[in-house]
């Protein structure tokens, strides 16, 4: 179990969800082990968290105090919820709707509250994770099969909070009535978040991502290209944990990432799906297989790349229409044609159900080559290789980020005061 | 007891010897601790740990769960339990069709059958009234004929000729095309002269919070829609469980020639796609299910599910798809468990040193079903047959129940799941294929035992709950107890979390182990046939399938025993039973008290 704990501790750091050495993971078979040794086991959180294994049927735990920008965002949202007397946060992004349902919020790291929250949901937010320097919010998640579950849940918790924070702030900025002025807590949280945003990719990368050039001559090269592009998407924070998918058509076979695979670990996790329908071995292919097949058939493209770029998701939730009869069902259907920076936004749930994006996405890609699914993420088609769709992910994410921050600056310029420039994320507006 | 929702608080007891029936009211505590389905059935069975499988006073139990008959997805199922004539241990089967739904609509949570009727008898239940009928005219009839004759009487459960002729793995046929297949419950029924059971009801199942149930249902449906295994274009809704066939072939874990090999060269021509092209199937399924994993020909005949497709092809070395389909139909008509039937044929072929010829398969199945010639011997199951020939190691079974279509050398968690299953060689107790192969909820390394002991234990607890709610295990490739707990809360009005349910599942599982301990089971039976530790599978294309490491397996088994609260010999411990609120069975020696 220890190798798995170390692996996901490292992934949390790479994803910006843990400080170096800061993630705390545990795994239980017949004995409990932590990703800490020696003095690390004196972490005051361990006795509380260990109690979870005695009371719950789980085999793994992930606990992290995410650094900025997540810490301030989560703190703000958690405080808001508790002050309203609510025990959970309900973001509207796809990962939450489908898998998390809601995000339990706990005041402190105390076993009874943890048991209550984690008996009900996969992960929880703890507002005050400890004392002193370690008093920031924590994300705690459990697994019954592997620490990867906790990693995925923590990643989704952070993503959901990020998206909700910026989407809510945008909606607030749009509101005409701002009686009472800005909430100082919001301004403070916004200032901190903006100052610590992950740097935008350099323009040169958008102009030429430098990925393997197609068309690809053989399946081995296809695999290399898929793996390379997948790593690039993760490296540039265009997808979290094991979401996103990627595919490439070659010689009558669609090579597609497996369901639940991490885009930066695709070696050995690509399913060949013959277009002649002669085999069902691609049973483990991405849940969006049907959408990929239909989109590439309609567009004549060769590659398709899907990520969850956070500001694309934020902007997909941004709608100025007041008193819309479809409000609350935007992820299922929308009576209007929506777009952001010329990229269509379509409704659609994960997979092949009656409201599945397999029905809405391919026609949009046929018209535009790129599309955003409401609350979910961006899909982009390529005709030779992954350079163009990857560049499109970068471009649209940059534009969405710029327009979001522009609106927020217009509403709360104090959050973008000159003192915030010069830090990480500066110059990204 | 008057539960708020999901349950009627009433079981029907039918005594076949006297023809009398009474209503039983389990306590509120029993419902709270055991839910329904397999959990409640096990609770009722534990009073009878001293009885042999053919003791008429040992009840044959049918129970539905609190979700059965509601709009909770895939809840249209029920569980049958008794002691298995095939293994001597716990015998149970979870079955679809309409049985569970009609039971709940009849105002009942279950039926408990005791006694031996003087002649073949049918039990006809309409709402809560019971009528016993002389079923002698159905003697010697196939299940298809019986079901056709009983059409219009609601859900139908019946035995076929195999049960009449003492086949140890005789199944119970439900609604013509569903089966309570495993562990020989058909023979249990036949030993009581129970030929058929019909149930029809006109009532409704009370639901405490209909809006809450609707919301829970939507969450579950959303997750199933997102599941490529269930609703994807290669998934169960399109191809049935036969969709697994190509995957097992590509992973080199398809049991072939009695598990001597793990890859069948003819497999690509026998897959679910071939079935579709040949038979143009239409969809069907259990009452209220939206996945519709069953496939039928245009004439309404069932096409084989994955286990049957694999075992009647690769396991017996048969490359003829039509023969697979005909064998499946014949087993259904005769009331034979397809897995045990095929595995017994495969064992027989290896014992005699010669593959089965295509024209031998159907006649041997007929002989099994009618108790003729060699079929009489084969009808005892592969373990009895191989043991009689002095080669028990060639029976690919655990606790006497033949293994299904996942070679454990290709998924080490499955090796543990088979060994520890309380009903014998069964994949459905823990079903580690979900994560070892299908990547749900996340992927695990299929070639390691590390960490698998606890995973298996938790999965067993979960599936015990699933069989008690009841729901279909396939849906748990997508949803979890987190979502089903909310459905249960909405139905019953009682707040429970997924973790609360897992605690109940732990108790249900341990209850089964106490029963099995009474019936003589311990670590000696928590094992696999020696072949898996000494012979490699069929590696190739850069993938090796080595034998399982015996020492690692035994170490994992000890870890599992510690986690489960068993002693090093695999026997229950009084302190664990007490902690789980389970009484120590009278007559069961405590560890250290044995002579």
XYZ file of N, CA, C and O in Angstrom, chain B residues 236-330:
380
model
N -23.621 -3.476 -21.441
C -24.639 -4.491 -21.187
C -25.970 -4.149 -21.841
O -26.699 -5.044 -22.258
N -26.293 -2.866 -21.897
C -27.590 -2.531 -22.488
C -27.626 -2.894 -23.963
O -28.684 -3.211 -24.504
N -26.496 -2.848 -24.633
C -26.444 -3.149 -26.063
C -26.183 -4.630 -26.334
O -26.761 -5.198 -27.256
N -25.323 -5.228 -25.545
C -24.880 -6.584 -25.856
C -25.172 -7.596 -24.753
O -24.823 -8.768 -24.893
N -25.788 -7.163 -23.683
C -25.937 -8.066 -22.558
C -24.608 -8.290 -21.865
O -23.573 -7.692 -22.236
N -24.599 -9.163 -20.880
C -23.349 -9.433 -20.169
C -22.325 -10.102 -21.076
O -21.137 -10.155 -20.754
N -22.771 -10.615 -22.212
C -21.823 -11.146 -23.188
C -20.806 -10.127 -23.647
O -19.764 -10.481 -24.209
N -21.055 -8.859 -23.350
C -20.077 -7.811 -23.660
C -18.744 -8.073 -22.981
O -17.702 -7.588 -23.425
N -18.759 -8.854 -21.897
C -17.522 -9.151 -21.169
C -16.639 -10.155 -21.910
O -15.448 -10.289 -21.601
N -17.215 -10.870 -22.840
C -16.527 -11.995 -23.481
C -15.214 -11.552 -24.134
O -14.155 -12.139 -23.902
N -15.278 -10.539 -24.967
C -14.062 -10.076 -25.662
C -13.027 -9.552 -24.677
O -11.820 -9.689 -24.891
N -13.491 -8.946 -23.621
C -12.564 -8.393 -22.632
C -11.803 -9.516 -21.922
O -10.580 -9.439 -21.738
N -12.504 -10.571 -21.560
C -11.838 -11.692 -20.901
C -10.834 -12.347 -21.849
O -9.767 -12.797 -21.439
N -11.197 -12.392 -23.126
C -10.283 -12.949 -24.123
C -9.034 -12.077 -24.239
O -7.905 -12.584 -24.220
N -9.238 -10.778 -24.313
C -8.078 -9.889 -24.496
C -7.202 -9.848 -23.249
O -5.989 -9.642 -23.353
N -7.785 -10.072 -22.101
C -7.009 -10.084 -20.854
C -6.419 -11.467 -20.562
O -5.770 -11.656 -19.546
N -6.641 -12.404 -21.464
C -6.078 -13.755 -21.330
C -6.504 -14.410 -20.012
O -5.693 -15.044 -19.328
N -7.761 -14.276 -19.678
C -8.297 -14.916 -18.485
C -9.626 -15.610 -18.761
O -10.481 -15.696 -17.882
N -9.760 -16.133 -19.974
C -10.973 -16.866 -20.329
C -10.761 -18.347 -20.033
O -9.940 -19.002 -20.688
N -11.491 -18.916 -19.085
C -11.292 -20.324 -18.751
C -11.542 -21.224 -19.964
O -12.624 -21.202 -20.541
N -10.531 -22.000 -20.300
C -10.579 -22.796 -21.531
C -10.168 -24.219 -21.213
O -9.216 -24.445 -20.472
N -10.880 -25.166 -21.779
C -10.559 -26.580 -21.541
C -10.360 -26.870 -20.051
O -9.286 -27.274 -19.609
N -11.393 -26.656 -19.318
C -11.403 -26.933 -17.873
C -10.318 -26.162 -17.134
O -9.702 -26.666 -16.212
N -10.063 -24.949 -17.538
C -9.090 -24.066 -16.914
C -7.654 -24.530 -17.157
O -6.731 -24.060 -16.499
N -7.455 -25.414 -18.124
C -6.084 -25.770 -18.441
C -5.396 -24.654 -19.206
O -4.186 -24.516 -19.190
N -6.211 -23.887 -19.919
C -5.696 -22.730 -20.641
C -6.568 -21.526 -20.305
O -7.652 -21.664 -19.733
N -6.094 -20.335 -20.691
C -6.887 -19.132 -20.399
C -7.143 -18.300 -21.643
O -7.447 -17.097 -21.570
N -7.019 -18.950 -22.784
C -7.317 -18.225 -24.021
C -7.851 -19.226 -25.025
O -7.266 -20.289 -25.204
N -8.967 -18.869 -25.662
C -9.629 -19.754 -26.607
C -9.503 -19.124 -27.984
O -10.033 -18.040 -28.243
N -8.803 -19.804 -28.872
C -8.499 -19.206 -30.172
C -9.754 -18.845 -30.955
O -9.759 -17.881 -31.725
N -10.811 -19.615 -30.787
C -12.034 -19.361 -31.570
C -12.889 -18.233 -30.982
O -13.911 -17.867 -31.575
N -12.475 -17.678 -29.858
C -13.326 -16.716 -29.148
C -13.836 -15.557 -30.001
O -14.996 -15.177 -29.907
N -12.991 -14.942 -30.837
C -13.496 -13.797 -31.604
C -14.714 -14.104 -32.470
O -15.467 -13.198 -32.820
N -14.906 -15.387 -32.831
C -16.074 -15.734 -33.660
C -17.297 -16.077 -32.830
O -18.369 -16.378 -33.383
N -17.132 -16.046 -31.504
C -18.211 -16.487 -30.624
C -18.680 -15.371 -29.701
O -19.374 -15.615 -28.741
N -18.258 -14.148 -29.978
C -18.490 -13.081 -29.019
C -19.895 -12.500 -29.116
O -20.737 -12.971 -29.902
N -20.148 -11.476 -28.328
C -21.483 -10.873 -28.281
C -21.849 -10.252 -29.623
O -23.030 -10.197 -29.985
N -20.846 -9.781 -30.344
C -21.115 -9.228 -31.672
C -21.617 -10.336 -32.598
O -22.552 -10.127 -33.375
N -20.992 -11.488 -32.512
C -21.429 -12.630 -33.327
C -22.856 -13.031 -32.973
O -23.671 -13.342 -33.854
N -23.160 -13.007 -31.693
C -24.529 -13.313 -31.264
C -25.510 -12.313 -31.866
O -26.587 -12.681 -32.341
N -25.114 -11.054 -31.840
C -26.012 -10.021 -32.376
C -26.222 -10.213 -33.867
O -27.334 -10.114 -34.373
N -25.121 -10.486 -34.577
C -25.234 -10.634 -36.029
C -26.059 -11.859 -36.400
O -26.813 -11.853 -37.368
N -25.920 -12.893 -35.589
C -26.593 -14.149 -35.911
C -28.070 -14.114 -35.547
O -28.910 -14.669 -36.256
N -28.390 -13.476 -34.400
C -29.731 -13.608 -33.851
C -30.534 -12.312 -33.778
O -31.702 -12.342 -33.408
N -29.901 -11.172 -34.091
C -30.609 -9.877 -34.066
C -31.469 -9.755 -32.808
O -32.691 -9.631 -32.862
N -30.864 -9.795 -31.635
C -31.650 -9.877 -30.398
C -32.388 -8.594 -30.067
O -32.019 -7.504 -30.482
N -33.456 -8.801 -29.305
C -34.143 -7.660 -28.696
C -33.829 -7.666 -27.206
O -33.435 -8.676 -26.647
N -34.068 -6.488 -26.606
C -33.693 -6.323 -25.195
C -34.797 -6.800 -24.268
O -35.979 -6.755 -24.597
N -34.385 -7.162 -23.080
C -35.345 -7.472 -22.019
C -34.630 -7.397 -20.689
O -33.422 -7.175 -20.636
N -35.380 -7.524 -19.633
C -34.739 -7.471 -18.326
C -35.718 -7.674 -17.205
O -36.873 -8.020 -17.402
N -35.210 -7.424 -16.019
C -36.035 -7.588 -14.826
C -37.039 -6.436 -14.736
O -36.824 -5.364 -15.314
N -38.069 -6.665 -13.975
C -39.156 -5.694 -13.863
C -38.618 -4.352 -13.374
O -37.930 -4.283 -12.358
N -38.875 -3.308 -14.128
C -38.492 -1.968 -13.696
C -37.068 -1.576 -13.999
O -36.651 -0.469 -13.676
N -36.286 -2.459 -14.606
C -34.894 -2.130 -14.870
C -34.755 -1.387 -16.181
O -35.405 -1.725 -17.167
N -33.866 -0.396 -16.207
C -33.666 0.385 -17.429
C -32.433 -0.073 -18.202
O -32.216 0.351 -19.316
N -31.630 -0.944 -17.591
C -30.404 -1.381 -18.268
C -30.749 -2.435 -19.315
O -30.212 -2.411 -20.425
N -31.666 -3.343 -18.974
C -32.164 -4.344 -19.923
C -31.010 -5.165 -20.497
O -30.737 -5.140 -21.710
N -30.354 -5.905 -19.629
C -29.174 -6.645 -20.058
C -29.520 -7.997 -20.684
O -28.649 -8.633 -21.271
N -30.731 -8.454 -20.583
C -31.069 -9.752 -21.163
C -31.368 -9.575 -22.642
O -31.932 -8.563 -23.057
N -31.001 -10.571 -23.408
C -31.195 -10.517 -24.851
C -31.977 -11.747 -25.291
O -31.717 -12.868 -24.837
N -32.906 -11.507 -26.203
C -33.791 -12.574 -26.675
C -33.792 -12.595 -28.193
O -33.654 -11.559 -28.837
N -34.009 -13.786 -28.723
C -34.196 -13.883 -30.164
C -35.555 -13.289 -30.538
O -36.367 -12.982 -29.676
N -35.768 -13.182 -31.830
C -37.051 -12.657 -32.301
C -38.212 -13.532 -31.830
O -39.334 -13.067 -31.637
N -37.924 -14.808 -31.616
C -38.971 -15.736 -31.145
C -39.137 -15.688 -29.634
O -39.947 -16.438 -29.073
N -38.351 -14.835 -28.986
C -38.496 -14.709 -27.532
C -37.665 -15.681 -26.735
O -37.867 -15.822 -25.531
N -36.716 -16.350 -27.370
C -35.869 -17.297 -26.654
C -34.640 -16.590 -26.109
O -34.053 -15.748 -26.794
N -34.230 -16.915 -24.885
C -33.116 -16.192 -24.281
C -31.785 -16.567 -24.930
O -31.535 -17.738 -25.227
N -30.946 -15.590 -25.122
C -29.592 -15.821 -25.575
C -28.687 -15.928 -24.353
O -29.000 -15.384 -23.294
N -27.585 -16.623 -24.489
C -26.765 -16.884 -23.299
C -26.133 -15.623 -22.734
O -25.720 -14.738 -23.471
N -26.080 -15.603 -21.407
C -25.349 -14.549 -20.740
C -23.864 -14.887 -20.766
O -23.461 -15.944 -21.254
N -23.055 -14.002 -20.189
C -21.615 -14.144 -20.326
C -21.105 -15.484 -19.816
O -20.338 -16.170 -20.492
N -21.486 -15.863 -18.602
C -20.929 -17.089 -18.017
C -21.240 -18.291 -18.907
O -20.402 -19.168 -19.141
N -22.465 -18.330 -19.380
C -22.899 -19.455 -20.215
C -22.183 -19.421 -21.559
O -21.728 -20.455 -22.067
N -22.073 -18.227 -22.135
C -21.393 -18.080 -23.425
C -19.946 -18.551 -23.320
O -19.439 -19.272 -24.180
N -19.287 -18.167 -22.248
C -17.885 -18.535 -22.074
C -17.732 -20.018 -21.763
O -16.895 -20.713 -22.352
N -18.523 -20.514 -20.849
C -18.331 -21.894 -20.401
C -18.785 -22.917 -21.438
O -18.175 -23.998 -21.535
N -19.837 -22.628 -22.189
C -20.249 -23.595 -23.207
C -19.478 -23.422 -24.516
O -19.736 -24.142 -25.479
N -18.556 -22.488 -24.528
C -17.644 -22.400 -25.666
C -16.236 -22.758 -25.191
O -15.810 -23.909 -25.305
N -15.539 -21.799 -24.619
C -14.137 -21.996 -24.269
C -13.917 -23.113 -23.258
O -13.007 -23.925 -23.404
N -14.724 -23.158 -22.227
C -14.441 -24.117 -21.156
C -14.515 -25.555 -21.647
O -13.746 -26.410 -21.204
N -15.422 -25.828 -22.571
C -15.531 -27.194 -23.082
C -14.901 -27.324 -24.474
O -15.027 -28.367 -25.116
N -14.257 -26.264 -24.946
C -13.560 -26.317 -26.229
C -14.484 -26.379 -27.432
O -14.155 -26.988 -28.452
N -15.656 -25.718 -27.320
C -16.636 -25.755 -28.400
C -16.599 -24.463 -29.217
O -16.872 -23.397 -28.694
N -16.308 -24.550 -30.540
C -16.250 -23.326 -31.356
C -17.563 -23.005 -32.076
O -17.576 -22.137 -32.951
N -18.624 -23.709 -31.734
C -19.885 -23.557 -32.467
C -20.864 -22.706 -31.660
O -21.379 -23.136 -30.626
N -21.135 -21.503 -32.153
C -21.999 -20.578 -31.423
C -23.428 -21.104 -31.312
O -24.082 -20.961 -30.271
N -23.905 -21.714 -32.357
C -25.276 -22.246 -32.304
C -25.402 -23.304 -31.214
O -26.441 -23.407 -30.554
N -24.346 -24.085 -31.048
C -24.374 -25.121 -30.004
C -24.439 -24.471 -28.628
O -25.122 -24.955 -27.725
N -23.724 -23.364 -28.460
C -23.782 -22.638 -27.187
C -25.222 -22.196 -26.907
O -25.743 -22.371 -25.803
N -25.854 -21.634 -27.925
C -27.225 -21.137 -27.751
C -28.173 -22.281 -27.426
O -29.015 -22.182 -26.533
N -27.997 -23.410 -28.130
C -28.899 -24.546 -27.881
C -28.641 -25.142 -26.492
O -29.571 -25.571 -25.802
N -27.395 -25.183 -26.083
C -27.082 -25.708 -24.747
C -27.709 -24.834 -23.668
O -28.240 -25.333 -22.667
N -27.654 -23.529 -23.878
C -28.265 -22.608 -22.920
C -29.768 -22.847 -22.811
O -30.330 -22.943 -21.727
N -30.410 -22.976 -23.959
C -31.857 -23.202 -23.963
C -32.197 -24.510 -23.277
O -33.161 -24.607 -22.513
N -31.397 -25.535 -23.582
C -31.675 -26.856 -23.007
C -31.509 -26.836 -21.489
O -32.322 -27.398 -20.746
